[in-house]
mmCIF file of C-alpha atoms in Angstrom:
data_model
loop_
_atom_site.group_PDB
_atom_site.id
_atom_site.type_symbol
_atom_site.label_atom_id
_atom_site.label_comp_id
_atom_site.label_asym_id
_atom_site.label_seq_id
_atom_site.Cartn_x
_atom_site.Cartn_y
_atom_site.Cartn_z
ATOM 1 C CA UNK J 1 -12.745 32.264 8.519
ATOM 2 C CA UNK J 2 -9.908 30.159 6.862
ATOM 3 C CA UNK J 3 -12.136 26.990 8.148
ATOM 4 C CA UNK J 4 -15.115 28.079 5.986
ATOM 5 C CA UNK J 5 -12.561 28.578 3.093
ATOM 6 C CA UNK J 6 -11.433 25.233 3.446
ATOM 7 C CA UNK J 7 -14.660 23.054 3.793
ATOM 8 C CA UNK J 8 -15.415 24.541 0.523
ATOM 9 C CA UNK J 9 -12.267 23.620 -0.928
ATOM 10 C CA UNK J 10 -12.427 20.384 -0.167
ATOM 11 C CA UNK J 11 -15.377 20.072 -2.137
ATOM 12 C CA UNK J 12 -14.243 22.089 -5.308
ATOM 13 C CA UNK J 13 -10.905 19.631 -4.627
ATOM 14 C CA UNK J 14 -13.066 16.329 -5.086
ATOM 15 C CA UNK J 15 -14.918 17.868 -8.629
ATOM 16 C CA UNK J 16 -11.083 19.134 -9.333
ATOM 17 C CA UNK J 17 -9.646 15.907 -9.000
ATOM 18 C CA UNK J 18 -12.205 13.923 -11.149
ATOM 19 C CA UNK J 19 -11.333 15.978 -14.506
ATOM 20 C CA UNK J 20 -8.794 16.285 -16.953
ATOM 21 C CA UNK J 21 -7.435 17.903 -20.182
ATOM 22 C CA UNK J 22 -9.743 21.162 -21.326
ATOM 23 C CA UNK J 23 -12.158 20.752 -18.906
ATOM 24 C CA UNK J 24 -9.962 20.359 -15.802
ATOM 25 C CA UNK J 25 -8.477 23.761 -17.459
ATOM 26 C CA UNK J 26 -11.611 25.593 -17.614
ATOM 27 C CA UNK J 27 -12.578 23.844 -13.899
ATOM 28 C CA UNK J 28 -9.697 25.323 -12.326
ATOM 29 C CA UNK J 29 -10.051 28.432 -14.133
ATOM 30 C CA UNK J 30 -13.369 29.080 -12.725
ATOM 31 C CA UNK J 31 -13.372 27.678 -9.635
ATOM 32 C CA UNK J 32 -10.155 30.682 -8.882
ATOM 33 C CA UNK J 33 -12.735 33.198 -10.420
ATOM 34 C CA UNK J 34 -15.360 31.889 -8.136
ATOM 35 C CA UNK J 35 -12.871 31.630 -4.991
ATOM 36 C CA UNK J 36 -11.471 34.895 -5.367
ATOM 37 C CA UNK J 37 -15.158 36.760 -5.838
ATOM 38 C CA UNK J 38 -15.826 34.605 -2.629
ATOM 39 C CA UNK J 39 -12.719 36.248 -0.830
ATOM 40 C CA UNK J 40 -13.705 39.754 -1.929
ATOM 41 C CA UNK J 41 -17.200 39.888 -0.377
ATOM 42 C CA UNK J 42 -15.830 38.188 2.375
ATOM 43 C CA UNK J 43 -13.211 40.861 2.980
ATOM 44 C CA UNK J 44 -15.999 43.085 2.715
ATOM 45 C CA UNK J 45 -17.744 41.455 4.637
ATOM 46 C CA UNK J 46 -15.397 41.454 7.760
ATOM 47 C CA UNK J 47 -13.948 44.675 7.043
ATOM 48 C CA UNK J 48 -13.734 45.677 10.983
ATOM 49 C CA UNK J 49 -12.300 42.864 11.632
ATOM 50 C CA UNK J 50 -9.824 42.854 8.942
ATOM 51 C CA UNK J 51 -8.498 46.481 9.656
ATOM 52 C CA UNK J 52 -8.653 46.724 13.196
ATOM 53 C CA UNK J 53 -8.542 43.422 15.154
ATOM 54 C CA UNK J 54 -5.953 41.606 12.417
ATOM 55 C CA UNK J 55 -3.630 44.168 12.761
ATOM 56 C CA UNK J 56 -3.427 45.007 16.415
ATOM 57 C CA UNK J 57 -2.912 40.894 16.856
ATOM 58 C CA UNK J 58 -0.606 40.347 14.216
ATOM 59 C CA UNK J 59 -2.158 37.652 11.576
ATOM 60 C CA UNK J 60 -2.510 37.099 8.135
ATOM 61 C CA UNK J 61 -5.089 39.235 6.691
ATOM 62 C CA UNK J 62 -8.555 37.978 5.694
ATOM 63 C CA UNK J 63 -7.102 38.169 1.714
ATOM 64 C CA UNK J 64 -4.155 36.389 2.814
ATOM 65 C CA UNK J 65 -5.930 33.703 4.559
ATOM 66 C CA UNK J 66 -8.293 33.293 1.418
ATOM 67 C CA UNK J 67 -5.398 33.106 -1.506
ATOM 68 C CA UNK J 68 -3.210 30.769 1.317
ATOM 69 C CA UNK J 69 -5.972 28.161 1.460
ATOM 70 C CA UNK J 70 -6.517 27.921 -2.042
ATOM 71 C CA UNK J 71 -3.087 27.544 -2.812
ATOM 72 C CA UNK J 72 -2.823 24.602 0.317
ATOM 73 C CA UNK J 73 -6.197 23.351 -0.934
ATOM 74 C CA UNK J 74 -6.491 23.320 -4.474
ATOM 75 C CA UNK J 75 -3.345 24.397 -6.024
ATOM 76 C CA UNK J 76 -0.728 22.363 -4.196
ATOM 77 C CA UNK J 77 -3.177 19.317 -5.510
ATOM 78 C CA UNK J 78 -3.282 19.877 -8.835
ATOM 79 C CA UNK J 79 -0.783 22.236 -9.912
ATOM 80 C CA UNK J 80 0.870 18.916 -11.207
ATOM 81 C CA UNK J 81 -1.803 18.212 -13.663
ATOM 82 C CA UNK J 82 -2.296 21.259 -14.544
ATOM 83 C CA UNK J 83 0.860 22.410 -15.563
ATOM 84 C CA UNK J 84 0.413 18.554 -17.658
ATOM 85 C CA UNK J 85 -2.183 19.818 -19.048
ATOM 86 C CA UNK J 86 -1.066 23.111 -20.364
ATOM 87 C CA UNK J 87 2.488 21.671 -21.495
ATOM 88 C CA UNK J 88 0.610 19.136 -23.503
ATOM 89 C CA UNK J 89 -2.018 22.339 -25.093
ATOM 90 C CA UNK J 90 1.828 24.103 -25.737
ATOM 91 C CA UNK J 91 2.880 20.806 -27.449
ATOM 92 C CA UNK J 92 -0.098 20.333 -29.696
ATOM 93 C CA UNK J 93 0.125 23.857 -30.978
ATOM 94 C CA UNK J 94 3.878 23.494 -31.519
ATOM 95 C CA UNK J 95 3.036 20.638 -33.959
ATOM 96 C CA UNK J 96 -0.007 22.578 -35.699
ATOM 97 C CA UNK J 97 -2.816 21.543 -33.653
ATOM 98 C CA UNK J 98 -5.163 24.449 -33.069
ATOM 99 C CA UNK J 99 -5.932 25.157 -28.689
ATOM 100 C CA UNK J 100 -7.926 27.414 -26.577
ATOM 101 C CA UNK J 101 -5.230 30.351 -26.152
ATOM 102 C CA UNK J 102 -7.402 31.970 -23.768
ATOM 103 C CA UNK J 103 -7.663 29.240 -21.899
ATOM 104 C CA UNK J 104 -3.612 29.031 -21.340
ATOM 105 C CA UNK J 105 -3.167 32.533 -20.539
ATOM 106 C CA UNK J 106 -5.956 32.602 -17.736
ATOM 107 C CA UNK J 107 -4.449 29.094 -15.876
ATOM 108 C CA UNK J 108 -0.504 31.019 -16.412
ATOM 109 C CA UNK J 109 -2.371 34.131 -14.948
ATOM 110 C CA UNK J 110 -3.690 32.061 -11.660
ATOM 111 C CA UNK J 111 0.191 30.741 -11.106
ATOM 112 C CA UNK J 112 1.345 34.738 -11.193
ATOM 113 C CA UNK J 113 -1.735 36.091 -8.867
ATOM 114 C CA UNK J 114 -0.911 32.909 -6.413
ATOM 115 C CA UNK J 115 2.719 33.765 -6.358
ATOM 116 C CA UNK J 116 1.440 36.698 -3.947
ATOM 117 C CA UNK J 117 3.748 39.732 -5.614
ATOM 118 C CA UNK J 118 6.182 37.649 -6.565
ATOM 119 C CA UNK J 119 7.207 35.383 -9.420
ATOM 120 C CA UNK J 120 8.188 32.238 -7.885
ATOM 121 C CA UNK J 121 5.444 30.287 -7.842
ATOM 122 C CA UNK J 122 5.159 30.324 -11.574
ATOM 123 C CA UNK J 123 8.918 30.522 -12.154
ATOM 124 C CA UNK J 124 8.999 27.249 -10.257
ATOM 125 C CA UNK J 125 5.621 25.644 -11.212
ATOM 126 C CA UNK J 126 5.808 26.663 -14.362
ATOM 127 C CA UNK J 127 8.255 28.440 -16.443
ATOM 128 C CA UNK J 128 10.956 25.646 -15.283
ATOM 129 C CA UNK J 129 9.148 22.918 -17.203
ATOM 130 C CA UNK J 130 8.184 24.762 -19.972
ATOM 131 C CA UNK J 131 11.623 25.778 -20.930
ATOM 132 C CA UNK J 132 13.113 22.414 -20.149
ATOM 133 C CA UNK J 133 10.219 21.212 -22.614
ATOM 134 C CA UNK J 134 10.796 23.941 -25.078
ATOM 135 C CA UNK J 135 14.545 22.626 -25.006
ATOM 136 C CA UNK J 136 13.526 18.958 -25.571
ATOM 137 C CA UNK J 137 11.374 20.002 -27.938
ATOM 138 C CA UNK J 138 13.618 21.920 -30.244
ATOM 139 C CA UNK J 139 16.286 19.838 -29.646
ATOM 140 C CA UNK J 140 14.761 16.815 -31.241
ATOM 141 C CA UNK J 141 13.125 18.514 -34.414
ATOM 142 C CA UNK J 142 16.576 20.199 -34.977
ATOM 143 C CA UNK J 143 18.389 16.977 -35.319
ATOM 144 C CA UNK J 144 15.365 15.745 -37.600
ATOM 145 C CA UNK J 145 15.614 19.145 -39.634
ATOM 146 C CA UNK J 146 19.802 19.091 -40.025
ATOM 147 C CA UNK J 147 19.200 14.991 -41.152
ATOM 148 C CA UNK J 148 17.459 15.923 -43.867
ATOM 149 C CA UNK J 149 17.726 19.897 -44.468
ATOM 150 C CA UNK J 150 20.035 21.705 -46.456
ATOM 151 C CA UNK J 151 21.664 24.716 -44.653
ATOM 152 C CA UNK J 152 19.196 27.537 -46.419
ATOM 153 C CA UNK J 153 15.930 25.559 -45.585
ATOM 154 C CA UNK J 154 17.298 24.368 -42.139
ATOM 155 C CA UNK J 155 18.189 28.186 -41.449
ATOM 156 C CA UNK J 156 14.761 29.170 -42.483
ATOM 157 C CA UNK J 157 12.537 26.531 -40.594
ATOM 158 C CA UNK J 158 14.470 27.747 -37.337
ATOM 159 C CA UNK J 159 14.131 31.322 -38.174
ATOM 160 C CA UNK J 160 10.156 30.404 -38.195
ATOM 161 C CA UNK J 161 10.275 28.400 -35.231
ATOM 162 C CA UNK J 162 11.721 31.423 -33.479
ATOM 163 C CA UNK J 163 9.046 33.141 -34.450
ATOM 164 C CA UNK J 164 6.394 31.542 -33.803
ATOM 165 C CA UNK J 165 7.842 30.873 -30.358
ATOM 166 C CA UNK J 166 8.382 34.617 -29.896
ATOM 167 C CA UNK J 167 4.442 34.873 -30.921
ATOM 168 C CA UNK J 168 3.509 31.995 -28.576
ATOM 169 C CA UNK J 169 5.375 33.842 -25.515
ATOM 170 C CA UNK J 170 3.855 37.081 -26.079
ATOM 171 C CA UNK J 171 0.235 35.107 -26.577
ATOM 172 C CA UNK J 172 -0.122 33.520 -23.308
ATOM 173 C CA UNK J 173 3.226 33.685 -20.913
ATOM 174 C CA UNK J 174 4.283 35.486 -18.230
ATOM 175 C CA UNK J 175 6.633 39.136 -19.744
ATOM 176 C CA UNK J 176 9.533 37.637 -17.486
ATOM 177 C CA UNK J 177 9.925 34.417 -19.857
#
């Protein structure tokens, strides 16, 4: 079962690894769709086997075995790029650029369904670098603002910035952030 999983893989891993930017978004995107349709009928599929024989020896359940491999497979591979890839989207829109918010949410949606019940996966693949990026971020346009700002407008650009940060939160990230 997890054998069948992972021939397939491999070869969603090789059209993976030769995109970037929007399309490797949308890619990855589907290709979890398409995995995790795959996983359902399969479940279906082996039904028996899933309720009575994995039980009674002890193993990972056919659902298990199908989010595990795609996380070995595919996610462990280019979780690096992705998480590029949507830091640079965040960036763009920071500095007025319009992106695909959609397109965010979904890929931040595949790091919360592979954390399994649990937020770790996308505290530590994601949320980490996005805050440390937010920092950086703010942290540099604040010194440019004060350089040149008086107090009222400095006051107000950050009071917008908060704002719109608030908004891009809500838009596309995890509650939890």
């Amino acid at each position: 079962y997890g054998q069948a999983y992972q021939e397939y893989l491999v070869k969603v891993l090789e059209t993976l690894a030769r995109k970037y930017g929007d399309a490797l978004l949308r890619d990855f995107v589907t290709r979890w769709e398409n995995h995790k349709l795959m996983v359902k009928w399969m479940v279906k599929f082996f039904s028996y086997l899933d309720r009575f024989y994995v039980k009674r020896v002890s193993v990972p359940s056919l659902n298990e075995v199908g989010v595990n491999c795609f996380i070995d497979t595919i996610f462990d591979a280019v979780k690096v790029q992705v998480r590029k890839e949507v830091l640079s989207m965040i960036e763009k829109e920071r500095e007025g650029e319009t992106i695909d918010r959609d397109l965010v949410k979904k890929v931040l949606q595949i790091f919360v369904e592979l954390g399994q019940d649990s937020l770790t996966r996308y505290e530590q693949d994601f949320e980490e670098y996005f805050l440390a990026q937010s920092s950086e971020h703010f942290s540099r346009q604040s010194a440019q603002w004060i350089g040149v700002d008086s107090c009222p407008e400095y006051m107000s650009k950050v009071e917008q910035r908060l704002a719109d940060e608030v908004q891009r939160a809500k838009n596309y990230c995890h509650p939890s952030t």
